[in-house]
XYZ file of C-alpha atoms in Angstrom:
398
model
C 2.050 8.610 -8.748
C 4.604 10.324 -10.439
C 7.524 8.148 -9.889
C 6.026 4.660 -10.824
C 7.703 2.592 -13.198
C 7.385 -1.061 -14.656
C 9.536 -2.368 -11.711
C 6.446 -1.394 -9.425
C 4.885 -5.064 -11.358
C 8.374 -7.112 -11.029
C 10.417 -5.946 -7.559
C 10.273 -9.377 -5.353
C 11.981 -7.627 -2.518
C 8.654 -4.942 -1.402
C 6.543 -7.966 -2.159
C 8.080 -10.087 0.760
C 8.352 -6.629 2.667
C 4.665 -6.092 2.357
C 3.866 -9.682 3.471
C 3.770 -11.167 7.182
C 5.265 -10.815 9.454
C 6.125 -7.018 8.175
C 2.902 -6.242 6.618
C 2.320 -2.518 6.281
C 0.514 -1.904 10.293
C -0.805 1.409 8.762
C -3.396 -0.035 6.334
C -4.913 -1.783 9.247
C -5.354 0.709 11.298
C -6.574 3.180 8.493
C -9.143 0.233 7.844
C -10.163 0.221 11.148
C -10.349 4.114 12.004
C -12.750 3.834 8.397
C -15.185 0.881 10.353
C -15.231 2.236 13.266
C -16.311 5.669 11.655
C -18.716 4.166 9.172
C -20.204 2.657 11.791
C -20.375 5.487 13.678
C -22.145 7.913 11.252
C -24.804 5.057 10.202
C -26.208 4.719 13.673
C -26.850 8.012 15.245
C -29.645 8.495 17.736
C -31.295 10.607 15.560
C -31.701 12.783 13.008
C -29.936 16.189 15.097
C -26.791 14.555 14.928
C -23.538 16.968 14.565
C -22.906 17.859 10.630
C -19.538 16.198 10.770
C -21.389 12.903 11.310
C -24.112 13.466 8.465
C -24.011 12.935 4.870
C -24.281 16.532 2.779
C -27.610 16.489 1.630
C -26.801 16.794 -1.863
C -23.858 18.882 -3.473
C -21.285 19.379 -1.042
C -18.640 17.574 1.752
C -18.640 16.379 4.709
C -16.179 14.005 6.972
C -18.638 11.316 6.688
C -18.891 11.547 3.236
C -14.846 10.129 3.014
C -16.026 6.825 4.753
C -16.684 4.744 1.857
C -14.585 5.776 -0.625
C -12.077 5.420 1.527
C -12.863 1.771 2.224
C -13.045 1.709 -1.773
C -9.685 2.709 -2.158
C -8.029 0.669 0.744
C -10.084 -2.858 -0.956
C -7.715 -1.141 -4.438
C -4.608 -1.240 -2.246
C -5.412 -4.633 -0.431
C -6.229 -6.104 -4.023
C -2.715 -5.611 -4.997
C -0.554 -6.574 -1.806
C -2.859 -10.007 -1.613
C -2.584 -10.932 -5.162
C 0.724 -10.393 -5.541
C 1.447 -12.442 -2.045
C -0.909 -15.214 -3.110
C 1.210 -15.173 -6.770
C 4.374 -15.269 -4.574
C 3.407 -18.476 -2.655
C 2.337 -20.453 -5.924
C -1.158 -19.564 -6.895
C -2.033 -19.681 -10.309
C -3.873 -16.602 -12.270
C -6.705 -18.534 -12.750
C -7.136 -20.121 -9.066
C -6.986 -16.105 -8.053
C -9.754 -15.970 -10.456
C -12.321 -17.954 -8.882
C -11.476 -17.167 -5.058
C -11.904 -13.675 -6.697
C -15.228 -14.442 -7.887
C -16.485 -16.344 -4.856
C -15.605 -13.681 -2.682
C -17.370 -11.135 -4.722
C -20.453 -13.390 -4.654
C -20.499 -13.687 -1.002
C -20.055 -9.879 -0.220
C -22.567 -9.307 -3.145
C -25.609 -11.849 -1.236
C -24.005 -10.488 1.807
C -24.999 -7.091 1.071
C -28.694 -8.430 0.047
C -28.923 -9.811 3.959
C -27.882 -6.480 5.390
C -30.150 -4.736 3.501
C -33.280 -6.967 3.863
C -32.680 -8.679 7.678
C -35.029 -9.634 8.885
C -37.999 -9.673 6.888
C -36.753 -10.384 3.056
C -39.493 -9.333 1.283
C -38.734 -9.886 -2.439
C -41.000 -6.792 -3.168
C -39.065 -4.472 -1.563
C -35.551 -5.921 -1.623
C -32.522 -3.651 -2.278
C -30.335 -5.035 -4.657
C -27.622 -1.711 -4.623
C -26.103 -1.383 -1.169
C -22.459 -1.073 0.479
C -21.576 -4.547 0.221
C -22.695 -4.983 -3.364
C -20.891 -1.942 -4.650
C -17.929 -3.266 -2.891
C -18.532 -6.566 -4.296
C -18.546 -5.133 -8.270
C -15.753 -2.888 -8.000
C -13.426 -5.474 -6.440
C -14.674 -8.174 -9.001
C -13.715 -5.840 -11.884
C -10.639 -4.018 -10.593
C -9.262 -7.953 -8.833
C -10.058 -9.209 -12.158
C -7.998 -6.829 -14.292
C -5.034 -7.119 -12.185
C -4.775 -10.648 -11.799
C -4.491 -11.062 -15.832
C -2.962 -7.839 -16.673
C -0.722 -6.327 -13.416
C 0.607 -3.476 -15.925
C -0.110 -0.216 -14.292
C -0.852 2.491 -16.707
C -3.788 0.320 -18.331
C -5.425 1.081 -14.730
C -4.413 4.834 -14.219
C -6.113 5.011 -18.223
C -9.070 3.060 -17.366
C -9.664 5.166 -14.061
C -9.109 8.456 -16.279
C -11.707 7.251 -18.923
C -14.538 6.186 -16.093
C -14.192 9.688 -14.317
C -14.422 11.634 -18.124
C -16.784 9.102 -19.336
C -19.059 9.798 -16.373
C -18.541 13.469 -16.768
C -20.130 13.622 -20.162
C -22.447 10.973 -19.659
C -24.383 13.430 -16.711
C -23.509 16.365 -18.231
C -24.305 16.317 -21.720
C -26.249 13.331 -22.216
C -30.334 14.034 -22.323
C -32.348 13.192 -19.800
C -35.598 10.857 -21.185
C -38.926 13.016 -20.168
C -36.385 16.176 -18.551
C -34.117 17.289 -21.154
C -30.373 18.295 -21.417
C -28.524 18.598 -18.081
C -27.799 22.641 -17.438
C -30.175 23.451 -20.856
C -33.513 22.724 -20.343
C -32.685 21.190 -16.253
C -30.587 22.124 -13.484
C -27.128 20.007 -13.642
C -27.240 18.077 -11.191
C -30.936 17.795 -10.785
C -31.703 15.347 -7.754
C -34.461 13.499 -9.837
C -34.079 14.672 -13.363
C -30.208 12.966 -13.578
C -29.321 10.355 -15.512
C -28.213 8.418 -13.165
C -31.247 8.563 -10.946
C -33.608 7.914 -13.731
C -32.144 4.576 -15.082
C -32.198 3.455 -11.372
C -35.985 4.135 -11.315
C -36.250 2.115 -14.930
C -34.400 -1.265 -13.461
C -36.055 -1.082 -10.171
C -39.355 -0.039 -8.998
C -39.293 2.516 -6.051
C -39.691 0.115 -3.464
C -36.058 -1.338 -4.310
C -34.468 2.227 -4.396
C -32.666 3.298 -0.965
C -34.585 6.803 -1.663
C -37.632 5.798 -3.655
C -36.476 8.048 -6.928
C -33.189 6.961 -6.670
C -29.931 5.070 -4.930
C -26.406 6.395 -3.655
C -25.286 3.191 -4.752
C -27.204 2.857 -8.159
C -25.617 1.206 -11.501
C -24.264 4.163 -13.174
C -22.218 5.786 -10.656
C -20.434 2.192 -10.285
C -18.265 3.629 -13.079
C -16.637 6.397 -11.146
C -16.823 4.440 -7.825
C -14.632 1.691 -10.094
C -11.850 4.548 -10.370
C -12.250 5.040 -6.871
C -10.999 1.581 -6.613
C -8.412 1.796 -9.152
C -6.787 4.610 -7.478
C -6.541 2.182 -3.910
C -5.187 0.116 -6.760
C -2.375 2.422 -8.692
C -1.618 3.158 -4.738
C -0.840 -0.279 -3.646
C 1.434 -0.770 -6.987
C 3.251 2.354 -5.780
C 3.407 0.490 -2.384
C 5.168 -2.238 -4.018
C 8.115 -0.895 -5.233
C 11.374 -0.632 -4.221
C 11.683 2.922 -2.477
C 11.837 3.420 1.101
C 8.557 4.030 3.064
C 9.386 7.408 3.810
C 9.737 7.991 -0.289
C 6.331 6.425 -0.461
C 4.894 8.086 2.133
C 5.984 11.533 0.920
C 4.846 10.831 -3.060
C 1.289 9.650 -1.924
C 1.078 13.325 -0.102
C 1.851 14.774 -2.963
C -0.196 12.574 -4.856
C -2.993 12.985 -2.515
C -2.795 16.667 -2.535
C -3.036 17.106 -6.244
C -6.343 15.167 -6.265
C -7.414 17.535 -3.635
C -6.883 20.252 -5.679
C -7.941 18.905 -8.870
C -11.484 17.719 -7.520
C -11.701 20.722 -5.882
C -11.567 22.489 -9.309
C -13.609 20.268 -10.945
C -16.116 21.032 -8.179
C -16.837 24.504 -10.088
C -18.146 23.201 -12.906
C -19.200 19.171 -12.035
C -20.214 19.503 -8.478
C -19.108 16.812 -5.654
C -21.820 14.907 -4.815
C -21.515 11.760 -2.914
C -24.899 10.171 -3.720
C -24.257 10.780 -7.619
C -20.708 9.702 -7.391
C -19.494 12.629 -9.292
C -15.942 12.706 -10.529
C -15.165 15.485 -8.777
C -16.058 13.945 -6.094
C -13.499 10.736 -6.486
C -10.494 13.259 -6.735
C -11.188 14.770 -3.620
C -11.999 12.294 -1.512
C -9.814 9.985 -2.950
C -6.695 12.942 -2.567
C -7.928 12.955 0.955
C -7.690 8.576 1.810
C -4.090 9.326 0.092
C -3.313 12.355 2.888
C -4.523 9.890 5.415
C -2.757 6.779 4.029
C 0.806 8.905 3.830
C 0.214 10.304 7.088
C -0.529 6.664 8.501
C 2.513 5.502 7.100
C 4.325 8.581 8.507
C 3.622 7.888 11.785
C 3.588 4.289 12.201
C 5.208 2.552 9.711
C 8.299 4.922 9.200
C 8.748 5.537 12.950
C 8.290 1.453 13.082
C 11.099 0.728 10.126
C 13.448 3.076 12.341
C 13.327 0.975 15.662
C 16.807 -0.903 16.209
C 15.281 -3.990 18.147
C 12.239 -5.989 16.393
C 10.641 -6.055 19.807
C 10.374 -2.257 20.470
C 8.311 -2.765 17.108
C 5.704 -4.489 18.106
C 2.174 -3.229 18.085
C 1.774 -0.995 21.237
C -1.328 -1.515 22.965
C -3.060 2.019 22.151
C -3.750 1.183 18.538
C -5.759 -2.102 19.165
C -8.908 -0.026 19.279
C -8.465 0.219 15.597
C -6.889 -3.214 14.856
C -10.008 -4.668 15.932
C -12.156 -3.196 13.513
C -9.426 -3.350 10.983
C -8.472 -6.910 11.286
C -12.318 -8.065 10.888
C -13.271 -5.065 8.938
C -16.518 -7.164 6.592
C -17.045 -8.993 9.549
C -17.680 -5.692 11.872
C -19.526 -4.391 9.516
C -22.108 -6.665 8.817
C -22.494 -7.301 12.772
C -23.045 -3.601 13.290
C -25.947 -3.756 10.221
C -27.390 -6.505 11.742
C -27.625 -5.418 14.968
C -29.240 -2.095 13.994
C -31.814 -3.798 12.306
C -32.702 -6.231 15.122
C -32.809 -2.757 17.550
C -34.923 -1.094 14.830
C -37.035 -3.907 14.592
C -37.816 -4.607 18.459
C -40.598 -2.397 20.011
C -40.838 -1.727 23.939
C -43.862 0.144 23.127
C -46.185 0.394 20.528
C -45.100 2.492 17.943
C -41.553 3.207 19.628
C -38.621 0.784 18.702
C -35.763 -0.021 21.003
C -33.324 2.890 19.230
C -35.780 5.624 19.642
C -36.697 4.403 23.374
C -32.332 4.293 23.856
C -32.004 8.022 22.458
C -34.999 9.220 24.614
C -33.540 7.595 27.377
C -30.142 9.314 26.913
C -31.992 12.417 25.815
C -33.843 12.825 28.812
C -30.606 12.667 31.083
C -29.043 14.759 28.469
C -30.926 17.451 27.366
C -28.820 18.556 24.346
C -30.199 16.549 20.931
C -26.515 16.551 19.287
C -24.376 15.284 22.205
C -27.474 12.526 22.867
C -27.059 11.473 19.768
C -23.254 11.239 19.376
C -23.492 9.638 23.196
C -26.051 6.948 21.254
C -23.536 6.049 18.714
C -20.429 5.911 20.640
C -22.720 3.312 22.254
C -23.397 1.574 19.374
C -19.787 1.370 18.058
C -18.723 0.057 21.712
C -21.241 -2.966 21.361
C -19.459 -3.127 18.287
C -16.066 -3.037 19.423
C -16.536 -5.906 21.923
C -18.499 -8.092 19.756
C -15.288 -7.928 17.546
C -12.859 -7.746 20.367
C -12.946 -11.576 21.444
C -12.312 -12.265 17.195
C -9.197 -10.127 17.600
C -7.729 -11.327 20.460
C -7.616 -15.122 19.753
C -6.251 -14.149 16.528
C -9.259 -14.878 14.138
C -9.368 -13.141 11.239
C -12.500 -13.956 9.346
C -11.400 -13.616 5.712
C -14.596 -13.819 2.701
């Protein structure tokens, strides 16, 4: 953000701007179009879903591939707005501390339910995850700003993981393969650095694909600048400008990354299961598109209204409030539920999802559109589950 200044960690005015009753609408809603999405994408019929609503399957980009880092970056954002509201109404560093930690802990052993409901077998229990990547970058990033709310530490810190990563998979040896783009390919699926210390802390049985994990230890570090870009964002946020100034600077911001990742792609390819840096520019250049255009058309046109009640919410985005309001909470309902349909069988060797797609298959003949009917199923369940939260105002908060 090329305008921010020290004032972005001392301006009282945005901070009670940015707290109820005038909180910023388009950060829920972005939250919620990124649930509803996510949840989408991770429960398709089956496996001839459209390519919009699959991951690449290695180098490359997709729109599902901008789910999670763009839940990554709005956790960077919410970090910021929360701590500096919770400062504002007398908490102490330290008390921000330990709710911190606690609510790392709880996504963290949340994240080990999701992933083992409902058999939790130790042997084959997946410690990496959603939830407990969430849980590490929010610990680390939450941590750092509560004691040290200075903002070019963080833009440093973010520049050093994405280098740092960079040179640790491309020029660092492989044990057992050799040099990255010497003796392997760069970018090897197995024979990566990243993969193989995943495969020397875990057995396969723990890994998400046996040789390795999407969510693995080492590409926490560029996932972490993932975060601290939500982070730099929601400083920005803070400050003193109007929203349409903020708005228009996180475009710009947002397209630079674009362009930057997209020219890093030449030489360090994105890659969402590895991380890369690459890929954290441009996906995190295209939450900041989103985010400005969010702003842009709700917030802005919102500011502008002469009477507070012609401000209200209007009806047609409480689709996405839902989800965003009780974004963890959705979530873990929608994991949960998958598993218990995976894990119920109406015949033998056919579990209740397959015998749903076949159902829908055989009225609709076309594999793609089955599937996307299946998981615009799926995300309705999910909707309503959430819906009765929403509506009596309960906002489950970790």
């Amino acid at each position: 953000m090329t305008a921010m200044t020290s004032k972005a960690s001392t301006a009282h005015k945005p901070l009670s701007a940015l707290t109820k009753p005038d909180r910023l609408l388009s950060l829920d809603l972005l939250r919620g179009l990124t649930i509803g999405f996510m949840i989408l994408v991770n429960n398709s019929g089956g496996a001839a879903a459209y390519w919009p609503l699959k991951h690449s399957e290695w180098n490359g980009f997709t729109p599902t591939d901008l789910v999670f880092p763009t839940f990554l970056f709005l956790v960077g954002i919410s970090t910021v707005l929360s701590t500096a509201s919770r400062l504002a109404h007398g908490a102490t560093r330290q008390s921000l501390f330990l709710h911190t930690l606690r609510r790392a802990v709880i996504l963290f052993l949340l994240g080990i339910v999701v992933n083992s409901f409902p058999f939790f077998h130790l042997h084959t229990m997946r410690f990496y995850g959603v939830l407990p990547r969430i849980a590490i970058c929010y610990l680390i990033v939450a941590t750092l700003y509560i004691f040290c709310p200075e903002w070019r530490s963080k833009a440093a810190l973010a520049v050093a993981a994405l280098v740092g990563y960079w040179l640790l998979m491309r020029f660092v040896p492989v044990p057992g393969y050799g040099t990255p783009a010497h003796e392997i390919p760069l970018l090897d699926r197995d024979a990566n650095l990243a993969a193989w210390l995943d495969r020397h802390i875990f057995s396969a049985s723990h890994l998400y694909e046996r040789t390795r994990d999407p969510e693995g230890l080492l590409s926490t570090i560029p996932a972490l600048a993932t975060t601290l870009l939500g982070l730099l964002t929601g400083v920005w946020l803070r400050t003193s400008h109007t929203l349409a100034r903020k708005a228009r600077d996180i475009a710009v911001a947002g397209l630079s990354c674009v362009v930057l990742g997209g020219l890093w792609n030449l030489s360090f390819p994105i890659n969402k299961k590895l991380w890369t840096s690459s890929y954290v520019l441009f996906a995190g250049g295209l939450s900041l598109l989103l985010l400005a255009l969010a702003i842009w058309i709700v917030d802005v046109h919102r500011a502008k209204q002469t009477h507070p009640e012609s401000a209200r919410r209007p009806r047609l985005f409480t689709p996405l409030l839902v989800f965003g309001t009780n974004a963890i909470t959705a979530y873990v309902f929608s994991e949960l539920l998958a598993s218990t349909i995976g894990n119920i069988h109406p015949h033998p060797g056919v579990n209740l999802q397959q015998s749903l797609y076949r159902s829908i298959l055989s009225a609709v003949p076309d594999p793609a559109f089955a599937s996307l009917l299946y998981s615009l199923g799926f995300v309705l369940i999910c909707w309503l589950a959430a819906y009765p939260l929403y509506r009596q105002k309960i906002f489950i908060k970790i």
